[in-house]
Amino acid sequence: LPPQFHNLQELRQSPSLATKVFIQRDYSEGTVCRFQTKFPSELGSRIERMLFEDTVKTLNTYYAEAEKVGGQSYMEGCLACATAYFIFLCMETRYEKVLKKISGYIQEQNEKIYAPRGLLLTDPVERGMRVIEVSVFEDRGSSGSSPSSNVSSGISQR
Amino acid sequence: MSAVMIARKVRKWEKLPGKNTFCCDGRVMMARQKGVFYLTVFLIVGTCSLFFAFECPYLAIHLSPAIPVFAIVLFLFVMALLLRTSFSDPGVLPRALPEEATFIEMEIEAANGNVPAGQRPPPRIRNVQINGQIVKLKYCYTCKIFRPPRASHCSICDNCVDRFDHHCPWVGNCVGKRNYRYFYLFTLSLSLLTIYIFTFAIVHVVMRSVDSGFVKTLQDTPGTVLEVLVCFFTLWSVVGLTGFHSYLISLNQTTNEDIKGSWSGKNRLQNPYSHKNIVKNCCEVLCGPAYPSVLDRRGLTQDDLPVPASTATQSNPVPQTTKTTAPLIPNEHTPDDAKPSIADSAIAHAEKRSPSPKKEIPPTPTKVPPLASPETDVEASVIIAKEKAL
């Protein structure tokens, strides 16, 4: 690992945002929440294709779990209906629980994989579940050469 | 430079665009026009009060005490569902932030290629294939997004709503993905309540007339006449509406799609969302997951969080550059200015934005004529007209 490590906090305060890439929804299976796994060309040099596709596929699995119409959703629906939906005032729905898991997953992915590569994923729920926003920061030290000069230039920008 | 700390917490609902009104610090979300909703509440509460006052004491003694008990349970159920339909977020899609809007515009430009000068650019449409069927996604000029399938823009609330069904003035809100099942259960339970009150009001009059005579009965319980009248007229509309929505649910269609004739079968267009099985369709619509709101109405806005001075000055330039990028389509406010006159006449009580609501299309000749979007305003208004007719 290079000696200086782009951490999440540093990235969030960094002014050197180069561009943003938006991963669109995949509607081929209907209106269920699913994102395209096609690797965007703008990220070509910044991250390995497999890593990125794994992230999107895992997110898709989470959303499929949340939106599954099956035994658990029937139980939740019937119980809620029987209480005239008052139970939603105190209980967290299954979808909300999965969204929390997704939020934790994205945070973890950002810390481990994306921040070291100068990228940042935004949770789709903050963009209306329309897109996965990938913020691409200026390439600082991903080349690996002269890391110390990049650190000093990074510090001086602040 | 010192950091500026705002004393009052500003929640996100205060900054949301669109024409909704919010209550209870963002917990309640409704349309701007609430007059008809108050009428709905008054009719339900008023009629039930008359029932409890005039019919229930007699029926509890002469028939069964279960009658008022069941009436109370049904009444509470109806009110709970009505309030949940009216107060919840129907599935509003938040508008695109500047960077996303620019990204989409760039994609459109790339797709359209070079348009010769003087020629109208092609309408902004994105084709997607859903379950083997081509569906056209339209671009919303107000929200700057390509609308997801089944979403539509409500001109009354000025929001794009996911799985948009219709805007219902009786509940004072749009009916969309998040509150459709509450709306349907409300109409269903209201039908039951109306039939229940109607039936027992008649039974009460008949039973009492046997003892005291018809005229004296009406004199003793004048409320009954009112109840029967209200229930009679309500029956036709609400039971009809429940039947209509039961039909839509069995086909997994929205009112919007039904009115537009999206899946009527012409051009061999079939509903790609239907499971071709009534039970499966009903299960999906009524027993599907409870979708959370993506609006985050009660979250705190970013302005509010204390920002240290050094990063505040530096983090600003980035969003500024994207905001100053001019949109590629000149008249982004087209849908409001170009609202057709049909909308104005159909929605008599709907609030107009200002400043020139009665203007006919097109706006000034120098602007590019409006493209795909205004028809959705027409559709939304036609839906409301039909809803009123029911």
XYZ file of C-alpha atoms in Angstrom, chain B:
390
model
C -13.224 34.303 8.223
C -15.474 32.953 10.902
C -17.860 30.086 10.410
C -21.514 31.064 10.315
C -23.746 28.903 12.471
C -27.465 29.082 11.849
C -29.420 29.043 15.089
C -32.635 27.457 13.771
C -32.599 23.954 12.357
C -33.711 23.978 8.746
C -35.153 20.687 7.674
C -35.115 19.464 4.105
C -38.879 19.684 3.656
C -38.676 23.451 3.898
C -36.449 23.541 0.832
C -38.292 20.967 -1.279
C -39.490 22.262 -4.630
C -43.000 21.408 -5.708
C -46.367 22.591 -4.500
C -46.896 20.411 -1.458
C -47.771 21.631 1.984
C -46.135 20.117 5.022
C -47.343 19.876 8.582
C -45.968 18.646 11.905
C -42.423 19.627 10.951
C -42.379 17.546 7.786
C -44.168 14.458 9.073
C -47.307 15.231 7.064
C -47.253 15.879 3.336
C -50.277 16.952 1.325
C -51.288 18.843 -1.781
C -51.873 22.556 -1.553
C -55.645 22.388 -2.059
C -57.173 20.705 0.968
C -60.750 21.963 0.818
C -62.230 18.796 -0.661
C -60.296 16.686 1.834
C -61.921 18.564 4.706
C -65.274 17.889 3.039
C -64.481 14.167 2.906
C -63.602 14.131 6.601
C -66.716 16.111 7.446
C -68.988 13.786 5.484
C -67.561 10.632 7.032
C -67.415 11.927 10.593
C -70.767 13.693 10.293
C -72.644 10.706 8.879
C -71.121 8.321 11.416
C -71.966 10.690 14.249
C -75.585 10.764 13.137
C -75.556 6.972 12.968
C -74.173 6.655 16.489
C -76.610 9.224 17.793
C -79.835 8.068 16.177
C -79.569 4.462 15.052
C -77.194 2.811 17.458
C -79.068 3.250 20.726
C -82.206 1.673 19.217
C -80.422 -1.092 17.331
C -78.159 -1.990 20.241
C -81.197 -2.720 22.362
C -83.554 -4.175 19.812
C -81.109 -6.114 17.652
C -77.600 -6.547 18.943
C -74.913 -4.493 20.717
C -72.442 -5.822 18.195
C -73.853 -3.460 15.598
C -72.450 -0.220 17.028
C -69.223 -1.967 18.027
C -68.570 -3.116 14.502
C -69.537 0.318 13.211
C -66.970 1.954 15.465
C -64.240 -0.448 14.361
C -65.074 0.124 10.708
C -65.209 3.885 11.200
C -61.782 3.949 12.879
C -60.360 1.782 10.111
C -61.720 4.110 7.433
C -60.333 7.210 9.150
C -56.923 5.633 9.736
C -56.614 4.684 6.079
C -57.857 8.046 4.881
C -55.308 9.888 6.987
C -52.550 7.570 5.932
C -53.411 8.084 2.257
C -53.639 11.828 2.640
C -50.642 12.446 4.838
C -48.032 10.181 3.312
C -45.548 10.742 0.553
C -47.118 9.113 -2.537
C -43.709 8.226 -3.959
C -42.368 11.577 -5.035
C -39.167 11.421 -7.041
C -36.743 14.128 -5.978
C -35.517 16.417 -8.727
C -32.102 15.919 -10.215
C -29.278 17.891 -8.665
C -27.335 20.135 -11.071
C -24.565 17.616 -11.777
C -26.983 14.831 -12.572
C -29.070 17.138 -14.771
C -25.968 18.192 -16.702
C -24.857 14.585 -17.087
C -28.241 13.644 -18.545
C -28.233 16.628 -20.902
C -24.806 15.648 -22.149
C -26.035 12.129 -22.841
C -29.011 13.526 -24.757
C -26.768 15.782 -26.791
C -24.513 12.867 -27.612
C -27.471 10.737 -28.627
C -29.051 13.423 -30.807
C -25.838 14.285 -32.602
C -25.756 17.515 -34.566
C -29.108 19.120 -35.173
C -29.135 21.453 -38.188
C -29.798 25.071 -37.277
C -33.477 26.031 -37.296
C -34.663 22.452 -36.860
C -36.399 21.319 -33.705
C -34.318 18.766 -31.786
C -35.959 15.353 -31.500
C -38.133 14.735 -28.402
C -36.259 13.517 -25.383
C -37.179 9.871 -25.179
C -35.234 6.914 -23.901
C -36.285 3.433 -24.972
C -35.920 0.586 -22.534
C -36.922 -3.000 -22.851
C -39.004 -4.346 -20.016
C -39.861 -8.024 -20.022
C -39.381 -8.091 -23.757
C -41.491 -5.018 -24.484
C -40.187 -1.620 -25.589
C -41.259 1.119 -23.185
C -40.577 4.778 -23.839
C -39.260 6.823 -20.934
C -40.078 10.489 -21.216
C -37.890 13.334 -20.032
C -39.372 15.630 -17.396
C -38.353 19.235 -18.021
C -39.317 20.310 -14.535
C -37.512 17.602 -12.625
C -34.711 17.222 -15.178
C -34.871 13.450 -15.142
C -35.987 10.677 -17.419
C -39.070 9.433 -15.649
C -38.840 5.814 -14.515
C -41.434 3.513 -16.054
C -44.941 4.150 -14.672
C -43.903 7.449 -13.144
C -45.706 10.612 -14.162
C -45.543 14.285 -13.351
C -48.466 15.685 -11.384
C -49.043 19.263 -12.421
C -51.071 20.037 -9.294
C -48.328 19.019 -6.914
C -45.551 19.772 -9.418
C -43.746 16.545 -8.648
C -42.872 13.401 -10.517
C -44.532 10.526 -8.684
C -43.496 6.898 -8.987
C -46.223 4.525 -10.223
C -48.482 7.558 -10.528
C -52.128 6.569 -10.361
C -53.987 9.880 -10.174
C -54.298 13.013 -8.099
C -57.265 12.634 -5.791
C -58.786 15.883 -4.484
C -60.964 13.892 -2.050
C -57.885 12.791 -0.138
C -55.950 15.950 -0.932
C -52.907 14.124 -2.268
C -51.535 12.201 -5.216
C -52.034 8.450 -5.239
C -48.816 6.694 -6.201
C -46.621 3.763 -5.395
C -46.357 4.345 -1.665
C -49.975 5.041 -0.810
C -51.972 3.187 -3.467
C -52.805 0.267 -1.221
C -53.977 2.622 1.535
C -56.140 4.441 -1.002
C -57.637 1.204 -2.265
C -58.328 -0.124 1.237
C -59.826 3.260 2.107
C -62.298 3.075 -0.782
C -63.043 -0.558 0.016
C -63.648 0.024 3.714
C -65.608 3.194 2.977
C -67.831 1.178 0.627
C -68.410 -1.317 3.415
C -69.104 1.437 5.922
C -71.521 3.163 3.569
C -73.380 -0.071 2.843
C -73.421 -0.871 6.556
C -74.849 2.476 7.599
C -77.310 2.519 4.728
C -78.556 -0.967 5.522
C -78.954 -0.418 9.246
C -80.519 2.986 8.781
C -83.205 1.337 6.632
C -83.564 -1.549 9.080
C -83.941 0.930 11.915
C -86.614 2.927 10.082
C -88.515 -0.219 9.193
C -88.349 -1.625 12.719
C -89.359 1.640 14.288
C -92.118 2.249 11.766
C -93.685 -1.078 12.708
C -93.925 0.166 16.282
C -94.628 3.861 15.884
C -95.503 4.576 12.285
C -93.366 5.944 9.502
C -93.965 9.671 9.978
C -93.369 9.576 13.722
C -90.149 7.616 13.175
C -88.839 10.300 10.890
C -89.771 12.933 13.430
C -87.987 11.053 16.235
C -84.839 10.431 14.262
C -84.412 13.198 11.676
C -80.759 12.313 11.252
C -81.733 9.109 9.503
C -82.994 10.941 6.436
C -79.698 12.768 6.076
C -77.699 9.585 6.525
C -79.697 7.712 3.935
C -79.284 10.536 1.446
C -75.527 10.831 1.936
C -75.064 7.072 1.835
C -77.167 6.696 -1.273
C -75.078 9.133 -3.280
C -71.817 7.954 -1.780
C -72.632 4.359 -2.628
C -72.740 4.943 -6.339
C -69.449 6.796 -6.485
C -67.351 4.969 -3.899
C -68.520 1.451 -4.685
C -68.010 2.176 -8.363
C -64.537 3.486 -7.665
C -63.665 0.432 -5.578
C -64.844 -1.807 -8.383
C -62.799 0.137 -10.913
C -59.637 -0.078 -8.834
C -60.196 -3.774 -8.154
C -60.255 -4.222 -11.911
C -57.051 -2.201 -12.299
C -55.287 -4.135 -9.559
C -56.202 -7.470 -11.106
C -54.510 -6.281 -14.296
C -51.666 -4.473 -12.508
C -52.470 -1.189 -14.232
C -52.634 2.357 -13.001
C -55.488 4.802 -13.616
C -53.028 6.903 -15.589
C -52.184 4.007 -17.911
C -55.828 3.077 -18.269
C -56.824 6.583 -19.303
C -53.941 6.942 -21.725
C -54.712 3.518 -23.138
C -51.079 2.491 -22.739
C -51.774 -1.213 -22.689
C -55.064 -1.313 -24.544
C -53.664 -3.784 -27.023
C -53.289 -1.475 -30.004
C -49.917 -1.757 -31.742
C -49.650 -5.081 -29.918
C -48.585 -3.282 -26.755
C -49.182 -5.451 -23.748
C -48.719 -4.580 -20.116
C -45.175 -5.706 -19.299
C -45.734 -5.369 -15.559
C -48.650 -7.773 -15.345
C -47.961 -11.295 -14.169
C -50.873 -12.455 -16.356
C -52.372 -13.927 -13.191
C -55.001 -12.106 -11.142
C -53.852 -13.485 -7.797
C -50.224 -12.613 -8.456
C -51.142 -9.118 -9.563
C -53.253 -8.521 -6.471
C -50.512 -9.877 -4.236
C -47.933 -7.628 -5.765
C -49.986 -4.490 -5.450
C -51.555 -5.121 -2.062
C -49.043 -7.356 -0.292
C -45.843 -6.017 -1.751
C -43.203 -4.387 0.421
C -43.926 -1.053 2.063
C -41.682 1.301 0.130
C -39.861 3.936 2.158
C -39.924 7.575 1.183
C -36.827 8.813 -0.625
C -37.555 12.424 0.215
C -35.981 12.541 3.684
C -38.283 15.381 4.669
C -37.061 15.624 8.227
C -33.346 15.481 7.498
C -31.318 18.577 8.222
C -30.163 20.623 5.271
C -26.441 20.972 4.595
C -26.441 24.766 5.152
C -27.111 24.055 8.696
C -24.204 21.836 9.629
C -21.365 23.907 11.084
C -18.640 24.090 8.451
C -15.060 25.080 9.366
C -13.977 28.227 7.539
C -11.108 26.821 5.500
C -13.050 24.077 3.766
C -16.139 26.248 3.352
C -14.366 28.631 1.014
C -12.757 25.870 -0.970
C -15.639 23.485 -1.297
C -17.816 26.151 -2.876
C -16.182 26.550 -6.299
C -17.007 23.029 -7.359
C -20.786 23.215 -7.104
C -20.727 26.781 -8.437
C -19.230 25.755 -11.747
C -21.873 23.146 -12.340
C -24.679 25.493 -11.373
C -23.606 28.164 -13.794
C -23.561 25.730 -16.697
C -26.424 26.810 -18.893
C -29.009 24.126 -19.588
C -29.070 23.072 -23.195
C -32.799 23.511 -23.637
C -33.670 27.236 -23.379
C -37.143 27.152 -21.854
C -36.957 24.763 -18.938
C -40.076 26.317 -17.469
C -42.154 25.255 -20.445
C -44.614 22.947 -18.640
C -45.956 25.700 -16.376
C -46.156 28.461 -18.975
C -47.532 26.233 -21.666
C -50.180 24.562 -19.548
C -53.016 23.947 -21.986
C -56.403 25.528 -21.428
C -57.951 22.080 -20.846
C -56.119 21.943 -17.559
C -57.430 25.346 -16.550
C -61.052 24.462 -17.175
C -60.919 20.941 -15.766
C -59.284 21.842 -12.510
C -61.533 24.665 -11.399
C -60.189 24.854 -7.884
C -56.570 23.980 -8.519
C -54.188 26.720 -7.648
C -52.340 28.415 -10.461
C -48.651 29.139 -10.006
C -48.421 32.786 -11.297
C -47.665 35.017 -13.063
C -49.350 34.150 -16.388
C -51.407 31.015 -15.858
C -53.913 31.570 -18.670
C -51.370 31.876 -21.424
C -51.971 29.672 -24.414
C -49.216 27.666 -26.045
C -46.754 28.488 -27.456
C -44.848 31.118 -25.479
C -42.786 33.849 -27.168
C -41.753 33.042 -30.730
C -38.059 33.363 -29.966
C -38.127 30.354 -27.646
C -37.943 26.798 -28.921
C -41.450 25.330 -28.962
C -42.205 22.900 -26.143
C -41.398 19.285 -26.793
C -42.672 16.100 -25.244
C -43.724 17.161 -21.776
C -46.876 19.300 -21.766
C -49.125 16.345 -22.639
C -48.531 14.909 -19.224
C -50.077 18.006 -17.721
C -53.074 17.355 -19.938
C -53.176 13.751 -18.822
C -53.047 14.648 -15.185
C -55.897 17.084 -15.630
C -57.977 14.602 -17.616
C -57.548 12.085 -14.829
C -58.828 14.603 -12.325
C -61.792 15.369 -14.536
C -62.658 11.675 -14.673
C -62.157 11.313 -10.948
C -64.609 14.135 -10.363
C -67.110 12.557 -12.726
C -67.069 9.287 -10.775
